[in-house]
Coordinates of N, CA and C in Angstrom, one line a residue:
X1 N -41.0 -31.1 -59.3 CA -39.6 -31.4 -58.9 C -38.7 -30.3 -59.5
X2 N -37.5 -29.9 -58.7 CA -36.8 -28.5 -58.5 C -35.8 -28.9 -59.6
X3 N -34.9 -28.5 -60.5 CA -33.7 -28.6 -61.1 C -32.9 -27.8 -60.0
X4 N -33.1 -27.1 -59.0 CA -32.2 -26.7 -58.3 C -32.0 -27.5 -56.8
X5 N -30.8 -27.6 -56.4 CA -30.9 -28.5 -54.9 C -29.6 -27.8 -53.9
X6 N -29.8 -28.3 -53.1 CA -28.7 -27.9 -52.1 C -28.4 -29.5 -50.8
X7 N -27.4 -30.0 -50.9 CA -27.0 -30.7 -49.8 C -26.5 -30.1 -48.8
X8 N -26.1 -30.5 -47.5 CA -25.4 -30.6 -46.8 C -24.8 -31.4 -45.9
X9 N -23.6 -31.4 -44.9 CA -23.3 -32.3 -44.2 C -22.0 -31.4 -43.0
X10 N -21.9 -32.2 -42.0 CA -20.8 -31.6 -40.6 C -20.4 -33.1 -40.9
X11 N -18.8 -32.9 -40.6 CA -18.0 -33.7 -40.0 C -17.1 -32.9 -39.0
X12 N -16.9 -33.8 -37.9 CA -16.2 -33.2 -36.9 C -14.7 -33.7 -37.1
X13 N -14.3 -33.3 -36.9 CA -12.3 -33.5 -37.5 C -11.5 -33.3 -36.0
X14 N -10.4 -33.8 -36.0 CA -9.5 -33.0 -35.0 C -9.0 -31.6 -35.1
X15 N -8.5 -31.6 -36.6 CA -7.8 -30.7 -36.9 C -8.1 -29.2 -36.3
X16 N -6.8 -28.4 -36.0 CA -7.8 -26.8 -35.8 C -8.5 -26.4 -37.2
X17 N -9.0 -25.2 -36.5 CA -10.2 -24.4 -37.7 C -9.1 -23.8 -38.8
X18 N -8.4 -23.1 -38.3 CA -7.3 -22.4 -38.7 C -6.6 -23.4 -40.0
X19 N -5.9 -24.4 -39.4 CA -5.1 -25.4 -40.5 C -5.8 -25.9 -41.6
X20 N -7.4 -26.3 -41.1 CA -8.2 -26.6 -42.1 C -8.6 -25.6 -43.4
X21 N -9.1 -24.9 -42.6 CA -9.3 -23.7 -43.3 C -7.9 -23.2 -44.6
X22 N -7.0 -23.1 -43.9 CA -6.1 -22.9 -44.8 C -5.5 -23.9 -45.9
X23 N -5.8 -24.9 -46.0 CA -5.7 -26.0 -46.7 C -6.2 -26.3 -47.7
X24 N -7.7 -25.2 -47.3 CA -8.6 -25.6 -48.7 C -8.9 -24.1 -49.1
X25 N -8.6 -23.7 -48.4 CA -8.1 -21.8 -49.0 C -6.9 -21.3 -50.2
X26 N -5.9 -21.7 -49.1 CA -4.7 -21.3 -49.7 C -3.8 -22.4 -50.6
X27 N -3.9 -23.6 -49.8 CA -3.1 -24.9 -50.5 C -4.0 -25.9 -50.9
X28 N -5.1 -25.6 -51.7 CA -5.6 -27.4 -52.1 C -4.9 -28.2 -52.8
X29 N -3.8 -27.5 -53.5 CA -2.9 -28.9 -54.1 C -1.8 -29.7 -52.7
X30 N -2.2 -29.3 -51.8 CA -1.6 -30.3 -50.8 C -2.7 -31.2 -50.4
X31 N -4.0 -31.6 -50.8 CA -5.1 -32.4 -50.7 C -4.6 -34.0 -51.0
X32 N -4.0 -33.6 -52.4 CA -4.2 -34.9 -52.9 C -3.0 -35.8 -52.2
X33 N -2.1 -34.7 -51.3 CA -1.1 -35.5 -50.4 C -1.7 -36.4 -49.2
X34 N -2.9 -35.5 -48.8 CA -3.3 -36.2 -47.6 C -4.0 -37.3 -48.0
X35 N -5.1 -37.1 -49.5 CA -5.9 -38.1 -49.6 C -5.6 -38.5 -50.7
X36 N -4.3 -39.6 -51.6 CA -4.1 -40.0 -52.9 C -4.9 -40.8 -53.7
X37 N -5.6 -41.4 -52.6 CA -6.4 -42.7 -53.2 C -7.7 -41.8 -54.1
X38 N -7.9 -40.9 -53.2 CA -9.1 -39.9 -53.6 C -8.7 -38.8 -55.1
X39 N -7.9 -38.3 -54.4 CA -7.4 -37.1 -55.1 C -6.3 -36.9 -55.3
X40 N -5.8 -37.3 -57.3 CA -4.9 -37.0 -57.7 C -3.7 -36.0 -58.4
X41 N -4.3 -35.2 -58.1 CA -3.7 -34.0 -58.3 C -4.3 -32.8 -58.5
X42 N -4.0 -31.7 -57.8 CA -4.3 -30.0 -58.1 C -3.8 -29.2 -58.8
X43 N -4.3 -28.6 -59.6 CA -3.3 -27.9 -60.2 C -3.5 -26.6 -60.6
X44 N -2.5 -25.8 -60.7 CA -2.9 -24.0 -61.1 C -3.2 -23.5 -61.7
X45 N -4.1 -22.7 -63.1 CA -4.3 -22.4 -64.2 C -4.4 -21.1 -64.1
X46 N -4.7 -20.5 -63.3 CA -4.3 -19.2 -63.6 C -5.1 -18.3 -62.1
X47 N -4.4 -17.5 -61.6 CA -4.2 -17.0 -60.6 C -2.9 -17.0 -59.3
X48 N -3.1 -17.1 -58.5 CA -2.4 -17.1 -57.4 C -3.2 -18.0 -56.2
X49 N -2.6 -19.4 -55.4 CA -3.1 -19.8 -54.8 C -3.5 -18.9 -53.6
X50 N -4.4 -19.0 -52.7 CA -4.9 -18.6 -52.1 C -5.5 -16.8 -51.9
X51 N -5.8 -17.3 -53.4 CA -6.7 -15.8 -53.5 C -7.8 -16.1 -54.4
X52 N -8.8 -15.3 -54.4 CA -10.3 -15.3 -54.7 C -9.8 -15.1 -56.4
X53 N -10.5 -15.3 -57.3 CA -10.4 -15.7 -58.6 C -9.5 -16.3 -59.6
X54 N -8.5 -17.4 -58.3 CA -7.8 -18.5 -58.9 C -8.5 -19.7 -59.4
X55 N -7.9 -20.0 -60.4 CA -8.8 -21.3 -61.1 C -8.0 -22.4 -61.0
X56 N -8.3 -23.4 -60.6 CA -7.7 -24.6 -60.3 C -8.5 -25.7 -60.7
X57 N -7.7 -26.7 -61.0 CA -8.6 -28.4 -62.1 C -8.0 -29.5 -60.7
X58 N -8.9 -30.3 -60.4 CA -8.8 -31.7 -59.8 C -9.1 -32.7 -60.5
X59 N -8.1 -33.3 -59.9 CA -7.9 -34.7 -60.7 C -8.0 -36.1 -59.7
X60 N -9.3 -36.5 -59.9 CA -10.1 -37.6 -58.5 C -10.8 -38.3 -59.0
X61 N -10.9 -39.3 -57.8 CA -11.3 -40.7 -58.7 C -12.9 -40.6 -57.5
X62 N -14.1 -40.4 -58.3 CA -15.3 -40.8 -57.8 C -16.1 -41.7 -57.9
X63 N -16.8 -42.1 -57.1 CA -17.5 -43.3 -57.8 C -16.9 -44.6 -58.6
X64 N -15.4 -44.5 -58.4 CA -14.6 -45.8 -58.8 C -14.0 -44.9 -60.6
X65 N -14.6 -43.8 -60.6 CA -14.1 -43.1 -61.7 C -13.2 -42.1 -62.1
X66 N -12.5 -42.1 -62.4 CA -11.3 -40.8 -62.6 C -11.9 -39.8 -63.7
X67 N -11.9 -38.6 -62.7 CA -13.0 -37.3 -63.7 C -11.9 -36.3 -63.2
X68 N -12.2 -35.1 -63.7 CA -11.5 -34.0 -63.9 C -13.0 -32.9 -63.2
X69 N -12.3 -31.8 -62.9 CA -13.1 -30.5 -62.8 C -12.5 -29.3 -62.6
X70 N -12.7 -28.6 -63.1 CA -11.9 -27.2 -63.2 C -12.9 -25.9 -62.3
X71 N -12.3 -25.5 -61.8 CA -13.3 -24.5 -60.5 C -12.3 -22.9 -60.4
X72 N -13.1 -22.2 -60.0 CA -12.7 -20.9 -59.6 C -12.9 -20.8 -58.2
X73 N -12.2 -20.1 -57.5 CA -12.4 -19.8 -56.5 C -13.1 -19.0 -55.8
X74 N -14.0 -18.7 -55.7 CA -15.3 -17.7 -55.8 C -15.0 -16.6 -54.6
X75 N -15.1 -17.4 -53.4 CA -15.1 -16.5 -52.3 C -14.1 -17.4 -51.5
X76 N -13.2 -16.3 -50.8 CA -12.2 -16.6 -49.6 C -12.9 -16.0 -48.2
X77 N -13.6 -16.2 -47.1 CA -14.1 -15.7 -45.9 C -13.0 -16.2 -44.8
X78 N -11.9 -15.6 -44.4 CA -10.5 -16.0 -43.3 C -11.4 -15.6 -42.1
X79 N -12.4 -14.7 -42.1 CA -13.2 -14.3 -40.4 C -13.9 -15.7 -40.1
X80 N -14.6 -15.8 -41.2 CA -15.5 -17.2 -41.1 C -15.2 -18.6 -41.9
X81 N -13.8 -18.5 -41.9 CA -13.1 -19.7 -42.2 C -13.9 -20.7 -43.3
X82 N -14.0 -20.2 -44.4 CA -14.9 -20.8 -45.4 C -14.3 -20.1 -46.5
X83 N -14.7 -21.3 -47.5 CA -14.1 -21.3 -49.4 C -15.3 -21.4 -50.0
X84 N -15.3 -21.2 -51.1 CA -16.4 -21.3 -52.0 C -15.4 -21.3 -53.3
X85 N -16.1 -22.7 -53.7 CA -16.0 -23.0 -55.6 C -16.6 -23.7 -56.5
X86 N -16.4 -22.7 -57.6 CA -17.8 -22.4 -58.7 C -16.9 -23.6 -60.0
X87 N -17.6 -24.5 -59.8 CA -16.9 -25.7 -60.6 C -17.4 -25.1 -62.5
X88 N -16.3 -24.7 -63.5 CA -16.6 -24.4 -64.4 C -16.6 -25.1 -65.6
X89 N -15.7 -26.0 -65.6 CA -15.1 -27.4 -66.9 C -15.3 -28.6 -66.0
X90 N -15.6 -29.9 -66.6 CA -15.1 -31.0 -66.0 C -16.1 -32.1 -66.4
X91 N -16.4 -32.8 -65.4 CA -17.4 -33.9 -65.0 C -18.5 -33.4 -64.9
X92 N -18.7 -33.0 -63.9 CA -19.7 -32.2 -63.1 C -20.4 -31.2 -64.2
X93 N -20.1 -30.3 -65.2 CA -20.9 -30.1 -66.1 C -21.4 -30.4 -67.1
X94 N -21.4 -31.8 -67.3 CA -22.5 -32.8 -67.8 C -23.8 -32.9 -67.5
X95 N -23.8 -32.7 -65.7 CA -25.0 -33.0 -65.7 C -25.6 -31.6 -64.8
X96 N -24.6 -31.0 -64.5 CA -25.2 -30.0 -63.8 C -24.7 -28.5 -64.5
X97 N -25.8 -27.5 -64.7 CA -25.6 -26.4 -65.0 C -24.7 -25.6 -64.6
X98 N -25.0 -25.7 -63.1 CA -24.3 -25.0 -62.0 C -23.7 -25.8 -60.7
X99 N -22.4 -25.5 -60.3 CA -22.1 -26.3 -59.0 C -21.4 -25.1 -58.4
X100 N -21.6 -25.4 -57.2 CA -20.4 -25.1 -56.3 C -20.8 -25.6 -55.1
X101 N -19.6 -25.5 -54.5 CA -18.7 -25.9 -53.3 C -18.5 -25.5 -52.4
X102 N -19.1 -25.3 -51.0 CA -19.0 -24.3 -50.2 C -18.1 -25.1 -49.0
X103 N -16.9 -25.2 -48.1 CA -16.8 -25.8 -47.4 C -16.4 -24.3 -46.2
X104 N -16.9 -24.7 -45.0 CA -16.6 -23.9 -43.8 C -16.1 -24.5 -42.9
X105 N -14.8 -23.9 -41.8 CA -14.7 -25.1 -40.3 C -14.8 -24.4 -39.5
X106 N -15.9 -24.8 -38.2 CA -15.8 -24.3 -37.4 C -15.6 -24.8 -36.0
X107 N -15.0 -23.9 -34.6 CA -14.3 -24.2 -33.7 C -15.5 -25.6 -32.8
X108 N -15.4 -26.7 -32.4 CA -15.8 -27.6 -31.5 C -16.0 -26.6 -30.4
X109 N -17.6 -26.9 -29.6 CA -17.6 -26.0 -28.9 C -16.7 -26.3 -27.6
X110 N -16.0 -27.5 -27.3 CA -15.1 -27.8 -26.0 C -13.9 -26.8 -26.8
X111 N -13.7 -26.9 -27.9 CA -12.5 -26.3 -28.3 C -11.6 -26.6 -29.5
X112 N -11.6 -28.3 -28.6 CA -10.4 -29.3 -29.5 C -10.9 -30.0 -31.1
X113 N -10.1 -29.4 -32.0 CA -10.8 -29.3 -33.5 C -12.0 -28.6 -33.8
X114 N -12.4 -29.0 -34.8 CA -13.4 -28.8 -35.6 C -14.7 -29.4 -35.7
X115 N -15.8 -28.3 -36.7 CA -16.8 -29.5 -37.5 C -16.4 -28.7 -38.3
X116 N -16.5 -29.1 -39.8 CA -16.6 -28.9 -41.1 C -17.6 -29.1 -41.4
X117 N -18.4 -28.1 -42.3 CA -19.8 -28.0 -42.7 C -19.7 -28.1 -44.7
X118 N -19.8 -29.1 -45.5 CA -19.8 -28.9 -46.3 C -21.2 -28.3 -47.0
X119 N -21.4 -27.0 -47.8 CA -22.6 -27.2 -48.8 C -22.8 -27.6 -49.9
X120 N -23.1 -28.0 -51.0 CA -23.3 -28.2 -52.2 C -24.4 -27.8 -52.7
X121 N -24.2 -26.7 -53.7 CA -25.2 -26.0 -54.2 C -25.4 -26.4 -55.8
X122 N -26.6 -26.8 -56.4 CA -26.3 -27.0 -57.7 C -27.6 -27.0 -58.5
X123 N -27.6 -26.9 -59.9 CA -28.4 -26.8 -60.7 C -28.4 -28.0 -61.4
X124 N -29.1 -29.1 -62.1 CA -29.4 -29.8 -62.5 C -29.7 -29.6 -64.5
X125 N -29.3 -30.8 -65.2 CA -29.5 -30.2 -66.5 C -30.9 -30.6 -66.7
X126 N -31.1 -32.0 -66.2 CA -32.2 -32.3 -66.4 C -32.7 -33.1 -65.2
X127 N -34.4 -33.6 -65.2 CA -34.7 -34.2 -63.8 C -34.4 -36.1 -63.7
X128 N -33.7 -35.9 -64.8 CA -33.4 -37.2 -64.5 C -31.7 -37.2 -63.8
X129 N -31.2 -36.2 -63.5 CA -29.7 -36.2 -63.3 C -30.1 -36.5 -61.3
X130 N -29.1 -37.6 -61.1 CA -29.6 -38.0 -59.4 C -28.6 -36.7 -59.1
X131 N -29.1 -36.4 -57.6 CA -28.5 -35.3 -56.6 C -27.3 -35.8 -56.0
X132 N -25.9 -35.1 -55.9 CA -24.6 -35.6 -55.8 C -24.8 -35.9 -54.6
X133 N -25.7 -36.8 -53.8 CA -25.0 -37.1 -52.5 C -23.7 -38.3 -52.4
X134 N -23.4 -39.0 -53.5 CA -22.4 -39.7 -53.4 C -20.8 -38.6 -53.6
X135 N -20.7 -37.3 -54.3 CA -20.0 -36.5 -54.1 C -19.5 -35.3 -52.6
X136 N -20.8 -35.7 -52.2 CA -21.4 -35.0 -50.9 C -20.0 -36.1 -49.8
X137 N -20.4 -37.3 -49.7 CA -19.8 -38.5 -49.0 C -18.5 -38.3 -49.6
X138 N -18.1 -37.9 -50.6 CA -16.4 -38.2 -51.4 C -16.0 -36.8 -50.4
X139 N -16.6 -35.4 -50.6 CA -15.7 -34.7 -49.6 C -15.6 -34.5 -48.3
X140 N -16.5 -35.1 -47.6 CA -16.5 -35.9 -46.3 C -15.5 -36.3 -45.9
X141 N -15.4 -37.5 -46.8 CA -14.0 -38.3 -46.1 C -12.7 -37.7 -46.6
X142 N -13.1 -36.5 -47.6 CA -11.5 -36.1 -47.9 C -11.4 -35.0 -46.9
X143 N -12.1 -34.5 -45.9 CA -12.2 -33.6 -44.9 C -11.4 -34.7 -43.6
X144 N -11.5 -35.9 -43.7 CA -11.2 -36.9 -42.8 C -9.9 -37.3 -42.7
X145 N -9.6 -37.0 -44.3 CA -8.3 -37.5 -44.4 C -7.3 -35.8 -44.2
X146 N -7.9 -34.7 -44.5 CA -7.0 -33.7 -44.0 C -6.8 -33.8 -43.0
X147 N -7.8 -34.2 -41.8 CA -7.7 -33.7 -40.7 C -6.5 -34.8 -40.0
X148 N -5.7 -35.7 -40.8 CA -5.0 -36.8 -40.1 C -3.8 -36.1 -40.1
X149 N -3.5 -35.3 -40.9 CA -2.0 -35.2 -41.3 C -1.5 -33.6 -40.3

């Protein structure tokens, strides 16, 4: 049994590629507007939003629990509408060595919205730590709730 795993998951959204994409690129502290119940706040620690080695902390309630995580922004891809982040402080490094975050949107092939392709990439401390699919499902529906607003 691997310490290393990868999930995945599509959700199909309304939203265009474009708005999405920019939301979790450039503004993630407008997240916790769309989805409060989920996510209570983003915040800036050092960089510039929407550029590649900004570090930003979330503040979200998982699992019925209010955790923290602090992330860098690894990669910005605007051709292929995809983020990537490398979670460095938080929750999440309790139990995992390594996380990140990969989310991409891409165009519905009629046209109208999206799918959003989340990845989750991660390392494990030990084999007893379960595989985030309940985190997998939390950014799911916060993809659900961007796409309302």
């Amino acid at each position: 049994m691997s310490l290393l795993g990868k999930l995945e998951a599509d959700v199909e959204i309304k939203a265009p590629v474009g708005k999405f994409h920019d939301v979790f690129s450039c503004r993630p502290h407008h997240v916790n507007t769309m989805s409060p119940e989920k996510i209570h706040g983003v915040d800036l620690h050092q960089g510039d939003w929407g550029k590649e080695g900004t570090v930003i902390s979330w503040n979200y309630t998982h699992d019925g629990v209010k955790k923290t995580a602090k992330e860098i922004v690894e990669a910005i891809d605007d051709k292929n509408n995809s983020t990537t982040f490398r979670v460095i402080d938080g929750d999440l490094t309790k139990e995992y060595k390594d996380f990140r975050l990969i989310v991409q949107a891409n165009p519905k092939p009629n046209g109208e919205g999206s799918v959003v392709h989340w990845t989750l990439v991660y390392e494990k401390l030990n084999h007893q730590i379960p595989d985030p699919t309940t985190l997998l499902e939390f950014v799911v529906h916060c993809s659900k709730c961007c796409a309302k607003t």
